[in-house]
C-alpha positions as a printed Julia matrix, in Angstrom:
573×3 Matrix{Float64}:
 126.4   109.63  120.28
 123.24  108.21  118.96
 123.64  104.91  117.05
 123.1   104.71  113.52
 120.68  101.83  113.57
 118.39  104.3   115.51
 119.4   107.52  114.12
 116.56  109.64  112.05
 113.87  107.08  113.18
 110.67  108.73  113.92
 110.24  109.02  117.61
 106.73  107.78  117.96
 107.63  105.44  120.6
 107.9   108.17  123.19
 104.36  109.53  122.78
 103.12  106.03  122.46
 104.53  105.31  125.93
 103.15  108.41  127.75
  99.77  108.03  126.52
  99.65  104.12  127.9
 100.76  105.57  131.43
  98.33  108.4   131.47
  95.58  106.19  130.42
  97.12  103.85  133.42
  97.25  106.33  136.01
  93.39  107.73  135.24
  92.1   103.97  135.41
  94.05  103.59  139.09
  92.51  106.77  140.24
  89.03  105.99  139.28
  89.5   102.68  141.17
  90.84  103.81  144.47
  87.93  106.36  144.4
  85.63  103.42  143.47
  86.95  101.73  146.56
  87.05  104.48  149.5
  84.23  106.04  148.3
  81.76  104.17  150.52
  83.64  105.34  153.42
  84.32  108.44  152.7
  80.1   109.31  152.16
  79.65  106.96  155.65
  81.91  109.2   157.64
  80.69  112.72  155.8
  76.62  111.64  156.37
  77.33  110.55  160.2
  74.49  112.82  161.65
  72.35  112.65  158.36
  68.95  110.28  158.89
  68.49  107.12  157.5
  65.64  106.66  154.74
  63.67  104.42  155.9
  60.96  101.96  153.99
  57.38  103.75  153.91
  54.84  102.12  155.78
  51.91  100.96  154.2
  49.77  104.38  153.76
  52.36  106.7   153.69
  52.7   109.23  151.26
  56.05  110.21  148.56
  56.71  113.44  151.22
  57.22  111.42  153.84
  60.22  109.59  152.86
  63.8   111.39  153.19
  65.32  111.98  149.29
  68.34  110.24  148.39
  71.38  112.48  149.17
  72.96  114.51  146.51
  76.46  113.16  147.66
  75.27  109.55  146.57
  75.1   110.67  142.57
  78.55  111.94  142.83
  80.15  108.56  141.95
  78.39  107.51  138.89
  78.67  111.12  137.31
  82.66  110.83  137.99
  82.72  107.45  136.13
  80.35  108.73  133.38
  82.68  111.83  132.63
  85.64  109.66  132.71
  84.05  107.32  129.95
  83.72  110.32  128.04
  86.54  111.78  128.2
  88.36  108.8   127.32
  86.2   108.08  124.17
  86.63  111.72  122.62
  90.29  111.57  123.47
  90.15  108.38  121.4
  87.82  109.38  118.53
  90.3   112.51  118.1
  93.76  109.98  118.23
  91.78  107.86  115.74
  90.93  110.76  113.36
  94.0   112.15  113.48
  96.09  109.18  112.72
  93.63  108.04  109.68
  94.44  111.61  108.54
  98.2   110.62  108.67
  98.59  107.97  107.85
 100.61  106.04  104.88
  98.61  102.83  104.48
  96.36  102.13  101.78
  92.98  103.75  102.09
  94.44  106.15  104.87
  96.88  108.0   101.88
  96.02  112.01  102.25
  95.06  113.46   99.18
  98.05  116.03   99.38
 100.91  113.04  100.05
  99.34  111.17   96.93
  99.74  113.94   94.68
 103.52  114.26   96.06
 106.44  112.05   93.95
 107.69  109.25   96.07
 111.6   109.12   96.91
 111.72  106.26   94.01
 110.34  108.59   90.9
 112.2   111.46   92.23
 115.58  108.8    91.67
 113.94  107.28   88.56
 113.56  110.98   87.03
 117.23  111.93   88.37
 118.79  108.86   86.5
 117.17  109.4    83.21
 118.74  112.77   83.39
 121.79  111.93   84.09
 121.87  109.65   81.39
 120.81  112.45   78.76
 123.19  114.45   80.22
 126.25  111.81   80.33
 125.27  110.61   76.75
 125.38  114.4    75.6
 129.11  114.99   76.78
 130.45  111.54   75.35
 128.74  112.48   72.15
 130.24  115.84   71.96
 133.53  114.98   73.95
 133.74  112.56   70.88
 133.02  114.8    68.12
 135.56  117.64   69.65
 138.29  115.14   70.07
 138.47  114.31   66.24
 138.96  117.61   65.63
 141.31  117.7    68.0
 143.22  114.71   66.57
 143.21  115.65   63.0
 144.95  118.92   64.32
 147.47  117.69   66.48
 147.77  113.94   65.83
 146.21  110.77   67.81
 149.92  110.45   69.62
 149.11  113.79   71.53
 145.27  113.0    72.16
 146.11  109.47   73.19
 145.19  110.24   77.14
 141.53  112.13   76.41
 141.36  109.32   73.71
 141.28  107.54   76.69
 139.08  108.98   79.06
 136.53  109.28   76.5
 136.33  105.69   76.13
 136.32  104.86   79.98
 133.58  107.55   79.78
 132.0   105.31   77.38
 132.08  102.05   79.18
 130.44  103.86   82.64
 127.5   105.07   79.98
 127.63  101.85   78.38
 126.69  100.36   82.02
 124.4   102.5    82.63
 122.27  102.02   79.66
 122.52   98.25   80.66
 121.44   98.61   83.88
 118.28  101.0    82.35
 117.28   98.57   79.95
 117.02   95.98   82.4
 115.23   98.67   84.73
 112.81   99.36   81.92
 112.14   95.72   81.57
 111.22   95.4    85.27
 114.3    93.73   86.45
 114.86   93.8    89.6
 111.39   93.43   91.02
 111.61   94.26   94.32
 111.41   98.12   95.22
 114.48   98.58   97.25
 116.71   96.41   94.01
 115.18   98.91   92.44
 116.22  101.53   94.38
 119.69  100.06   94.32
 119.7    99.63   90.19
 118.49  103.25   89.94
 121.24  104.87   92.31
 123.63  102.65   90.05
 122.8   104.11   87.29
 123.25  107.71   88.81
 126.68  106.96   89.83
 127.75  105.17   86.28
 126.32  108.74   84.73
 128.15  110.73   87.63
 131.45  108.52   87.26
 131.7   109.26   83.38
 131.06  113.1    83.29
 133.65  113.03   86.52
 136.22  111.36   84.05
 135.71  114.04   81.27
 135.56  116.64   83.8
 138.91  115.31   84.81
 140.93  115.41   81.68
 138.99  118.44   79.99
 141.44  121.11   81.56
 144.2   119.13   80.13
 142.58  118.64   77.29
 142.07  122.69   77.06
 145.66  123.11   77.17
 146.74  120.4    74.66
 144.7   121.72   72.38
 145.36  125.6    72.71
 142.45  127.06   70.91
 143.31  130.7    72.35
 147.2   130.13   71.1
 146.82  127.95   68.27
 143.08  128.93   66.55
 144.3   129.85   63.65
 145.21  125.98   62.8
 141.83  124.15   64.36
 140.1   126.92   61.8
 141.96  125.31   58.77
 140.81  122.01   59.76
 137.03  122.9    60.54
 137.04  124.82   57.22
 138.51  121.93   55.46
 136.13  119.97   57.02
 133.18  122.08   56.05
 134.06  122.5    52.2
 134.55  118.53   51.57
 131.21  118.11   53.36
 129.39  120.5    51.43
 131.02  119.29   48.26
 129.34  115.87   49.21
 126.08  117.56   49.7
 124.75  118.48   46.3
 125.8   114.59   44.81
 124.06  113.47   47.95
 120.45  115.39   46.96
 120.97  113.7    43.55
 121.31  110.32   45.28
 118.01  110.8    47.32
 116.18  111.97   44.54
 117.27  108.62   42.98
 116.32  106.8    45.92
 113.04  108.09   45.12
 112.39  107.14   41.53
 113.91  103.35   42.27
 112.08  102.41   45.38
 108.71  103.12   47.15
 108.66  105.77   49.35
 109.24  103.8    52.48
 112.35  102.95   51.78
 113.84  106.89   51.56
 111.77  107.39   54.4
 114.62  107.6    56.92
 116.04  110.09   55.58
 113.72  112.15   53.79
 114.51  115.93   54.74
 118.01  114.95   55.59
 120.0   117.1    52.79
 117.61  120.57   53.83
 118.84  119.77   57.61
 122.89  119.58   56.51
 122.57  122.62   54.59
 121.08  124.2    57.18
 124.29  122.81   59.75
 126.71  124.2    56.93
 124.69  127.55   57.54
 125.08  127.38   60.75
 128.78  126.56   60.3
 129.39  129.44   57.77
 128.0   131.76   60.64
 130.01  131.09   63.24
 133.44  129.92   61.06
 132.93  133.73   60.1
 132.76  135.0    63.65
 135.3   132.36   65.14
 137.8   134.28   62.71
 136.8   137.49   63.4
 136.83  137.51   67.27
 140.58  136.12   66.98
 141.32  138.74   65.04
 139.9   141.22   67.75
 142.16  139.56   70.03
 138.95  137.63   71.69
 140.17  134.31   71.86
 137.47  132.84   74.48
 135.16  133.83   72.46
 136.84  132.27   68.78
 136.95  128.86   70.92
 133.36  129.19   71.81
 132.39  130.23   67.69
 134.93  127.51   66.38
 133.57  124.46   68.69
 129.87  125.69   67.26
 131.2   125.53   63.95
 132.8   121.58   64.28
 129.52  120.32   65.72
 127.1   121.69   62.84
 130.01  120.27   60.36
 129.85  117.37   62.06
 126.28  116.76   62.36
 126.1   118.07   58.69
 128.72  114.75   57.59
 126.35  112.35   59.48
 123.25  113.73   57.43
 124.88  113.09   54.34
 126.31  109.88   55.24
 123.17  108.71   56.52
 122.17  109.05   52.63
 124.61  107.2    51.09
 124.84  104.6    53.64
 121.1   103.83   52.82
 121.49  103.77   49.16
 124.09  100.86   49.71
 121.77   99.33   51.94
 118.95   99.03   49.51
 121.12   98.29   46.87
 122.58   94.91   48.84
 119.26   94.28   50.21
 117.5    94.0    46.62
 120.25   91.54   45.46
 119.71   89.64   48.72
 115.78   89.33   48.15
 115.46   86.35   45.47
 118.19   84.64   47.23
 116.15   84.85   50.99
 113.36   84.19   49.08
 114.92   80.47   47.92
 116.48   80.26   51.39
 112.84   80.44   53.22
 111.84   78.05   50.64
 114.21   75.43   51.85
 113.74   76.2    55.58
 109.64   76.09   54.99
 110.12   72.59   53.26
 112.25   71.39   56.2
 109.3    72.04   58.95
 107.13   70.21   56.68
 108.88   67.43   57.22
 109.57   68.07   60.75
 105.6    68.55   61.02
 105.17   65.25   59.19
 107.71   63.27   61.93
 107.5    62.04   65.29
 109.56   64.11   66.81
 109.09   68.0    66.78
 110.31   70.57   69.14
 107.36   72.33   69.2
 103.49   70.97   69.16
 102.49   69.92   65.5
  99.72   72.24   65.32
 101.59   75.31   66.0
 104.13   74.42   63.55
 101.88   73.96   60.92
 100.4    77.84   61.58
 103.26   79.01   61.38
 103.98   77.68   58.01
 101.14   78.51   56.75
 101.87   81.78   58.28
 105.24   81.83   56.73
 103.66   81.03   52.92
 101.43   83.68   53.18
 103.9    86.05   53.97
 106.45   84.89   51.3
 103.44   84.67   48.83
 103.07   88.2    49.59
 106.33   89.46   49.05
 106.51   88.25   45.33
 103.63   90.0    44.76
 105.38   93.14   46.0
 108.08   92.38   43.66
 106.38   92.36   41.01
 103.94   95.0    40.96
 106.21   97.67   41.17
 108.71   99.98   42.79
 109.0    97.9    46.43
 111.07   98.54   49.69
 114.17   95.89   49.76
 115.32   96.69   53.08
 111.14   95.76   54.37
 110.51   92.88   52.32
 114.03   91.3    53.73
 112.5    91.91   57.08
 109.3    90.43   56.16
 110.71   87.31   55.22
 112.99   87.11   57.82
 110.49   87.61   60.59
 108.02   85.21   58.82
 110.76   82.14   58.24
 113.09   82.53   61.56
 110.09   80.9    63.71
 110.21   78.03   61.75
 113.78   77.53   60.46
 116.64   75.32   62.19
 119.47   76.49   60.0
 121.89   78.94   61.11
 123.52   79.43   57.81
 122.83   80.65   54.41
 121.65   83.47   53.51
 118.92   84.18   56.36
 121.49   85.23   59.03
 123.11   87.72   56.45
 119.94   89.49   55.29
 118.95   89.9    58.97
 122.54   91.18   60.03
 122.05   94.01   57.43
 118.13   94.65   58.02
 119.46   95.06   61.73
 122.57   97.27   60.98
 120.57   99.52   58.61
 117.77  100.03   61.55
 119.96  100.52   64.37
 122.46  103.18   61.4
 119.64  105.07   61.31
 118.57  105.53   64.7
 121.83  106.44   65.64
 122.28  109.21   63.26
 119.03  110.56   64.46
 119.58  110.25   68.06
 122.75  111.58   67.4
 121.25  115.15   65.16
 118.25  115.48   67.16
 119.69  114.67   70.5
 118.87  118.01   71.98
 115.25  117.0    72.38
 115.67  113.42   72.15
 114.85  111.26   75.82
 116.51  109.13   78.14
 113.94  106.01   76.66
 114.99  106.26   72.92
 118.63  106.75   73.86
 118.16  103.12   76.13
 116.68  101.3    72.93
 119.24  102.47   70.76
 121.98  101.49   73.06
 120.86   97.88   73.36
 120.33   97.39   69.98
 124.46   98.55   69.73
 124.99   96.06   72.14
 123.49   93.15   70.0
 126.04   94.2    67.2
 129.11   92.28   65.9
 132.23   94.16   66.53
 132.28   96.01   63.47
 131.56   99.26   63.77
 127.78  100.49   62.6
 127.81  102.08   59.18
 131.58  102.8    58.74
 132.66   99.49   57.6
 136.19   99.77   60.18
 137.11   97.53   62.68
 137.1    98.61   66.15
 139.76   97.3    69.39
 137.88   95.64   72.2
 137.69   98.55   74.3
 136.51  100.7    71.19
 133.99   98.24   70.56
 132.69   98.08   74.2
 133.06  102.24   74.21
 130.6   102.04   71.33
 127.92  100.39   73.41
 128.37   97.25   71.74
 128.04   93.46   72.77
 128.26   94.82   76.62
 127.08   91.1    78.68
 126.82   92.06   82.15
 125.57   89.54   84.25
 122.34   90.57   87.26
 124.98   90.32   89.83
 127.31   92.91   87.98
 124.75   95.24   87.23
 123.15   95.36   90.96
 126.54   95.27   92.34
 128.0    98.26   90.18
 131.23   95.71   89.54
 133.1    95.83   86.21
 133.77   93.42   83.64
 137.12   93.69   81.29
 136.33   94.51   77.59
 137.31   91.39   76.57
 134.51   89.73   79.06
 131.81   92.26   77.71
 132.74   91.61   74.25
 132.46   87.94   73.42
 133.36   85.79   70.88
 130.94   86.02   67.93
 130.96   87.68   64.72
 127.71   87.45   63.58
 124.21   87.73   64.55
 121.8    84.97   64.94
 118.69   85.48   62.92
 116.78   85.8    66.34
 119.3    88.44   67.53
 119.08   90.3    64.61
 115.27   90.69   64.66
 115.65   91.78   68.53
 117.84   94.41   67.58
 115.95   95.32   64.54
 112.86   96.08   66.52
 114.57   97.65   69.69
 116.61  100.22   66.77
 112.72  100.6    65.51
 111.48  101.56   68.4
 114.26  103.89   69.51
 113.84  105.52   66.23
 109.95  106.53   66.69
 110.69  107.16   70.48
 113.02  110.05   68.8
 110.64  111.1    66.33
 108.15  111.19   69.25
 110.27  113.28   71.26
 111.14  115.99   68.35
 107.27  116.3    67.58
 106.24  116.62   70.88
 109.04  119.36   71.81
 107.69  121.8    68.42
 110.23  124.18   67.82
 113.25  124.36   69.54
 113.44  127.85   70.33
 110.26  129.86   69.75
 111.99  133.13   69.83
 115.13  132.2    68.11
 117.35  134.1    65.06
 115.45  133.49   61.53
 115.95  130.29   60.13
 118.72  131.71   57.53
 121.18  131.4    60.7
 120.77  127.83   61.16
 120.59  128.44   64.97
 117.44  126.18   65.75
 118.68  123.21   63.88
 121.99  123.65   66.06
 119.47  123.8    69.63
 117.77  120.68   68.13
 121.22  119.29   67.17
 122.39  119.73   71.05
 125.15  122.06   69.56
 124.1   124.98   71.45
 122.44  124.7    74.63
 120.29  128.05   75.73
 121.09  130.13   78.42
 118.96  133.27   78.34
 118.79  136.05   76.23
 122.3   137.11   77.16
 124.23  134.21   77.31
 124.39  130.92   75.53
 126.72  127.52   75.83
 128.13  125.37   73.57
 128.85  121.78   73.95
 132.31  121.03   74.51
 134.73  118.27   75.54
 133.92  117.66   79.1
 131.09  117.03   81.5
 129.1   119.12   83.67
 131.08  120.72   85.56
 133.1   121.81   81.97
 129.94  122.71   80.13
 128.44  125.37   83.6
 131.85  127.16   83.04
 131.42  127.21   79.06
 128.68  130.32   78.92
 129.64  132.89   76.79
 127.49  136.36   75.77
 125.5   136.44   73.06
 127.0   138.48   70.45
């Protein structure tokens, strides 16, 4: 059996040895001929006249010509040298065309993706797929718990949490990879392989429980009860939509246009999802009446996903209204606290012991003063954006501040929480086209958030907080080796963000939102040949509720991983 250490190794050594042996033999033959040739020529010319030196007065015709045999040896030597030179030239040319060292890379090879880039693309695709599977599994689990109770669904909730832990670790590894850690190519390959393994494990965990979840939910047997839950949820969200529309209009009157910009169009998109919900709830009932339980279950899952996203749109507007109101209240106090911090910085600049050079500190103080002046002018010039005002204050003062108490940490955390929740809502409702980079930045921002869940105000258990991707602090060795940490080790004990953490989370979340919006713009119309807009089908594809397959069948997102999704196709009506 071939040893594993040499299995698959290129077999160039054998060809090199044979070439060297051929060269040695050829050289030996030439040397022997060179030595024995005088004897051979002497024996073959025994009765040949010997040329004499011409005497004075003789002519060239009197002298015997040199024998032809004397020219054979030089001709052989010249031919051998020419053959060796031609062979060496051909061999060098062939090596130049096929080698992979710098300067000799063939043009065709340059266009081919390297194995590392292929693994990178695979890791990104699996991150998107695993994130979608976890999100849809959590959504369907919510409806199942409403119909069957939390205790009946506890094993499946545990599976979702475990999948979320794997996904959180994968996103943490991906963030470090994007930051250039690790640097070595072999270590980066290992990091990508770890991401692939984590995502695969998340999908496998969901797939393992998918059959049991379907049996416990029993949509084919109890479709009526599930329809009642979905219809009740639909009526609740539809009733909130009108009030939310009035709230959005009020935001436009009270604040600057940038304040409500993150949720502009959300009411229309909520209505679009509700139209899709209405269509598929009706189709689910019709399919159930015709005795088609599989089709009825597919339409119900589509309706549940749509009404859940409609609720996200509506809740996002209401949440932003509350955050703007709190920010408006905090702005005066934040200005006062900022002035106190700047005064303390001036005293440190005049003293002897300072943490940073006096000139740099003075420059920071001047910048902070200018920002505070601009913010005060904004407050008196008309409607303004309170969250943006807080963001500007915190960003200007943190470089010169020393205190960690007071209003600045509160203001920074409010800004970070709002930005992270806004990005999370956008990704959740446009996940059909959002890429891996935006999701990775969002997960990094969520890991900086305290235990308190984003946007809802509910307290989470340590496992649930970790599952939500919050405060997952994995050491470098755990990331590269694929080790797992206990939830309490990953969570930490801090309950409030420092100003620096708030700024980092805010920056990551805003980057995630920008990247996600860019993905949506680049994607364009979700399905060019989709049914009319009145059905809401295009929005459902954009939101990842319906995964279009071909003209004869579609795939509905549901509880489970990749294998479960693959068997959830059903014919188009």
